[in-house]
């Protein structure tokens, strides 16, 4: 899928650093998502934005801060992360109906994050 | 609690063989998707299938929502089918939960 792009593709950061992950979708969708995939664990949904409003936050620590300035862009701001936050962070988008049902999600390639 | 379970957890196939992957879920759902994560970590959407049967080439999927399971069929498997297959379920409270995945290795 080339409709959803993520940068950077790889990131190494120290525990005191501040960095941001960027996601951009070129599909005209109205909903965007952040997922975390840790080794040997199921994919975890972190945040959902629908029509640029956050509609879901799955008990994610405050050291992860999402931002959705418009329907095409989604950021994940990172600060004072821990080594256990090392994972693959995936962004997705979908075109949701007015009833709130999430339709097919299209994923970006992910950012592989290593926290030292 | 709400659960999504996949089986088998690991599967090794000879090239050309057929296989069936299963996804069981614990509650009523709004929708269900099957994904393939390739060895490079990229997630590819395979099917959006809250109910019924769909086919796309060598792949097909069936969801029986009343019995709370979905099946993914892979026929004439190829080495490029290797990777992890996930089902993701959206329950009625809108939460999306992924299964633990089935790791498939297709050997020549």
Short mmCIF file of C-alpha atoms in Angstrom, two decimals:
data_model
loop_
_atom_site.label_atom_id
_atom_site.label_comp_id
_atom_site.label_asym_id
_atom_site.label_seq_id
_atom_site.Cartn_x
_atom_site.Cartn_y
_atom_site.Cartn_z
CA UNK A 1 0.00 0.00 0.00
CA UNK A 2 1.57 3.28 -1.05
CA UNK A 3 -1.37 5.41 0.11
CA UNK A 4 -0.07 5.77 3.68
CA UNK A 5 3.48 6.94 4.30
CA UNK A 6 5.42 7.09 7.55
CA UNK A 7 8.65 8.83 8.47
CA UNK A 8 11.18 8.07 9.66
CA UNK A 9 11.30 4.36 8.87
CA UNK A 10 13.86 3.74 11.62
CA UNK A 11 14.60 5.75 14.76
CA UNK A 12 17.04 5.30 17.60
CA UNK A 13 16.62 7.59 20.57
CA UNK A 14 17.81 7.98 24.13
CA UNK A 15 15.44 8.09 27.06
CA UNK A 16 15.83 11.85 27.45
CA UNK A 17 15.23 12.69 23.77
CA UNK A 18 12.14 14.18 22.20
CA UNK A 19 11.19 12.97 18.75
CA UNK A 20 8.11 12.81 16.54
CA UNK A 21 6.75 10.20 14.19
CA UNK A 22 4.88 11.39 11.13
CA UNK A 23 2.15 9.72 9.14
CA UNK A 24 0.52 11.01 5.98
CA UNK A 25 -2.34 9.45 4.06
CA UNK A 26 -3.07 10.23 0.43
CA UNK A 27 -6.37 8.33 0.25
CA UNK A 28 -8.84 11.03 1.24
CA UNK A 29 -9.79 9.12 4.39
CA UNK A 30 -11.37 10.69 7.46
CA UNK A 31 -9.93 8.49 10.21
CA UNK A 32 -6.37 7.74 11.26
CA UNK A 33 -4.85 5.35 13.80
CA UNK A 34 -1.65 4.66 15.69
CA UNK A 35 -0.76 1.06 16.56
CA UNK A 36 2.14 -0.41 18.48
CA UNK A 37 3.61 -3.80 17.71
CA UNK A 38 6.05 -5.15 20.26
CA UNK A 39 8.00 -8.35 19.81
CA UNK A 40 5.92 -11.44 20.58
CA UNK A 41 2.82 -9.42 21.41
CA UNK A 42 -0.41 -8.70 19.54
CA UNK A 43 -0.82 -5.42 17.77
CA UNK A 44 -2.11 -2.79 20.17
CA UNK A 45 -4.35 0.06 19.13
CA UNK A 46 -3.07 3.29 20.71
CA UNK A 47 -5.09 6.19 19.33
CA UNK A 48 -7.90 6.80 16.88
CA UNK A 49 -8.75 10.11 15.23
CA UNK A 50 -11.98 10.52 13.34
CA UNK A 51 -12.66 13.79 11.54
CA UNK A 52 -9.56 15.16 13.30
CA UNK A 53 -10.96 14.50 16.78
CA UNK A 54 -9.49 11.90 19.08
CA UNK A 55 -12.15 9.28 19.64
CA UNK A 56 -10.12 6.58 21.32
CA UNK A 57 -7.16 6.46 23.65
CA UNK A 58 -6.39 2.98 24.86
CA UNK A 59 -4.75 3.84 28.19
CA UNK A 60 -1.55 4.94 26.54
CA UNK A 61 1.10 6.54 28.80
CA UNK A 62 1.37 10.31 28.59
CA UNK A 63 4.91 10.07 27.20
CA UNK A 64 3.14 9.36 23.90
CA UNK A 65 1.27 12.41 22.62
CA UNK A 66 -0.70 12.29 19.34
CA UNK A 67 -1.52 15.22 17.14
CA UNK A 68 -3.83 15.37 14.14
CA UNK A 69 -3.64 18.83 12.52
CA UNK A 70 -5.79 17.79 9.57
CA UNK A 71 -7.36 14.67 8.11
CA UNK A 72 -4.26 13.81 6.08
CA UNK A 73 -1.60 14.07 8.78
CA UNK A 74 -1.03 12.34 12.08
CA UNK A 75 1.90 12.74 14.43
CA UNK A 76 3.06 10.83 17.47
CA UNK A 77 5.24 12.94 19.74
CA UNK A 78 7.61 10.97 21.94
CA UNK A 79 9.36 12.13 25.10
CA UNK A 80 11.18 10.46 27.97
CA UNK A 81 10.52 7.02 26.55
CA UNK A 82 11.59 3.77 28.16
CA UNK A 83 13.46 0.85 26.59
CA UNK A 84 10.27 -1.21 26.70
CA UNK A 85 8.72 1.31 24.29
CA UNK A 86 10.96 -0.07 21.56
CA UNK A 87 8.60 -1.46 18.94
CA UNK A 88 7.20 -1.06 15.45
CA UNK A 89 4.75 1.84 15.33
CA UNK A 90 2.17 1.56 12.61
CA UNK A 91 -0.15 4.21 11.25
CA UNK A 92 -3.36 3.39 9.42
CA UNK A 93 -6.25 5.26 7.84
CA UNK A 94 -9.82 4.44 6.85
CA UNK A 95 -12.95 6.05 5.49
CA UNK A 96 -15.49 5.81 8.29
CA UNK A 97 -19.24 6.06 7.92
CA UNK A 98 -21.33 8.50 9.95
CA UNK A 99 -22.46 5.71 12.26
CA UNK A 100 -18.96 5.35 13.62
CA UNK A 101 -18.14 1.99 12.11
CA UNK A 102 -14.55 1.70 11.06
CA UNK A 103 -14.11 0.43 7.53
CA UNK A 104 -11.11 -1.19 5.89
CA UNK A 105 -7.88 0.13 7.31
CA UNK A 106 -4.84 0.78 5.15
CA UNK A 107 -1.51 0.65 6.90
CA UNK A 108 1.73 2.48 6.43
CA UNK A 109 5.09 0.68 6.46
CA UNK A 110 5.75 1.53 10.09
CA UNK A 111 8.53 3.19 12.06
CA UNK A 112 10.87 0.85 13.86
CA UNK A 113 11.82 2.55 17.12
CA UNK A 114 14.68 1.61 19.41
CA UNK A 115 14.96 3.33 22.78
CA UNK A 116 18.36 3.07 24.43
CA UNK B 1 -12.98 -10.52 28.84
CA UNK B 2 -13.10 -9.70 25.17
CA UNK B 3 -10.68 -11.90 23.26
CA UNK B 4 -9.48 -12.63 19.76
CA UNK B 5 -7.70 -15.93 19.38
CA UNK B 6 -5.97 -17.26 16.30
CA UNK B 7 -4.88 -20.76 15.45
CA UNK B 8 -2.54 -22.30 14.77
CA UNK B 9 0.15 -20.00 16.19
CA UNK B 10 2.76 -21.40 13.81
CA UNK B 11 2.45 -23.21 10.50
CA UNK B 12 5.02 -24.62 8.09
CA UNK B 13 3.85 -25.56 4.61
CA UNK B 14 5.43 -27.07 1.58
CA UNK B 15 5.05 -24.85 -1.45
CA UNK B 16 1.84 -25.72 -3.26
CA UNK B 17 -0.01 -26.91 -0.17
CA UNK B 18 -3.33 -25.50 1.07
CA UNK B 19 -4.04 -24.21 4.58
CA UNK B 20 -6.79 -22.81 6.77
CA UNK B 21 -6.20 -20.20 9.44
CA UNK B 22 -8.80 -19.59 12.11
CA UNK B 23 -9.84 -16.55 14.13
CA UNK B 24 -12.20 -16.95 17.09
CA UNK B 25 -13.69 -13.96 18.84
CA UNK B 26 -15.55 -13.75 22.10
CA UNK B 27 -18.35 -11.27 21.35
CA UNK B 28 -20.50 -9.77 18.62
CA UNK B 29 -18.62 -7.68 16.09
CA UNK B 30 -19.14 -4.78 13.74
CA UNK B 31 -16.37 -5.81 11.43
CA UNK B 32 -13.41 -8.07 10.94
CA UNK B 33 -10.30 -7.76 8.82
CA UNK B 34 -7.53 -10.13 7.84
CA UNK B 35 -4.01 -8.75 7.38
CA UNK B 36 -0.75 -10.19 6.17
CA UNK B 37 2.43 -8.86 7.72
CA UNK B 38 5.34 -9.60 5.46
CA UNK B 39 8.84 -10.39 6.76
CA UNK B 40 9.70 -6.67 6.49
CA UNK B 41 6.96 -5.74 8.96
CA UNK B 42 4.56 -4.16 6.50
CA UNK B 43 0.86 -4.84 7.09
CA UNK B 44 -1.20 -5.57 4.00
CA UNK B 45 -4.96 -5.58 4.18
CA UNK B 46 -6.35 -8.83 2.75
CA UNK B 47 -10.06 -8.80 3.48
CA UNK B 48 -12.67 -6.67 5.16
CA UNK B 49 -15.20 -9.34 6.02
CA UNK B 50 -17.69 -8.81 8.86
CA UNK B 51 -19.77 -11.67 7.46
CA UNK B 52 -20.03 -13.95 4.46
CA UNK B 53 -17.37 -15.16 2.07
CA UNK B 54 -14.94 -13.29 -0.17
CA UNK B 55 -12.30 -14.48 -2.58
CA UNK B 56 -9.24 -12.79 -4.02
CA UNK B 57 -7.05 -15.00 -6.17
CA UNK B 58 -5.61 -17.84 -4.12
CA UNK B 59 -7.01 -16.40 -0.90
CA UNK B 60 -10.52 -16.56 0.42
CA UNK B 61 -12.14 -15.78 3.75
CA UNK B 62 -15.35 -16.71 5.48
CA UNK B 63 -16.80 -15.12 8.59
CA UNK B 64 -19.66 -16.74 10.50
CA UNK B 65 -20.55 -13.94 12.87
CA UNK B 66 -23.28 -15.89 14.67
CA UNK B 67 -20.74 -18.55 15.61
CA UNK B 68 -17.97 -16.02 16.27
CA UNK B 69 -15.26 -17.21 13.98
CA UNK B 70 -13.56 -16.40 10.72
CA UNK B 71 -11.43 -18.56 8.45
CA UNK B 72 -8.73 -17.58 5.99
CA UNK B 73 -7.98 -20.09 3.24
CA UNK B 74 -4.69 -20.08 1.37
CA UNK B 75 -4.52 -22.36 -1.64
CA UNK B 76 -1.47 -23.39 -3.65
CA UNK B 77 0.79 -21.59 -1.19
CA UNK B 78 3.89 -19.75 -2.41
CA UNK B 79 7.03 -18.70 -0.56
CA UNK B 80 5.86 -15.08 -0.81
CA UNK B 81 2.90 -16.03 1.40
CA UNK B 82 5.29 -16.34 4.34
CA UNK B 83 4.78 -13.93 7.20
CA UNK B 84 2.30 -13.41 10.00
CA UNK B 85 -1.45 -13.36 9.42
CA UNK B 86 -3.56 -11.28 11.79
CA UNK B 87 -7.26 -10.93 12.20
CA UNK B 88 -8.52 -7.67 13.67
CA UNK B 89 -11.99 -7.41 15.11
CA UNK B 90 -14.08 -4.37 15.89
CA UNK B 91 -16.49 -5.17 18.68
CA UNK B 92 -19.84 -3.47 19.18
CA UNK B 93 -18.28 -0.96 21.60
CA UNK B 94 -16.11 0.11 18.64
CA UNK B 95 -12.87 -1.20 20.14
CA UNK B 96 -10.53 -2.80 17.65
CA UNK B 97 -8.59 -5.80 18.90
CA UNK B 98 -5.98 -7.77 17.02
CA UNK B 99 -5.37 -11.46 17.42
CA UNK B 100 -1.97 -12.86 18.29
CA UNK B 101 -1.36 -13.93 14.71
CA UNK B 102 -0.44 -17.08 12.83
CA UNK B 103 3.17 -17.24 11.69
CA UNK B 104 3.33 -18.99 8.33
CA UNK B 105 6.46 -20.27 6.68
CA UNK B 106 6.22 -21.68 3.18
CA UNK B 107 9.24 -23.70 2.16
CA UNK B 108 10.26 -24.52 -1.44
#
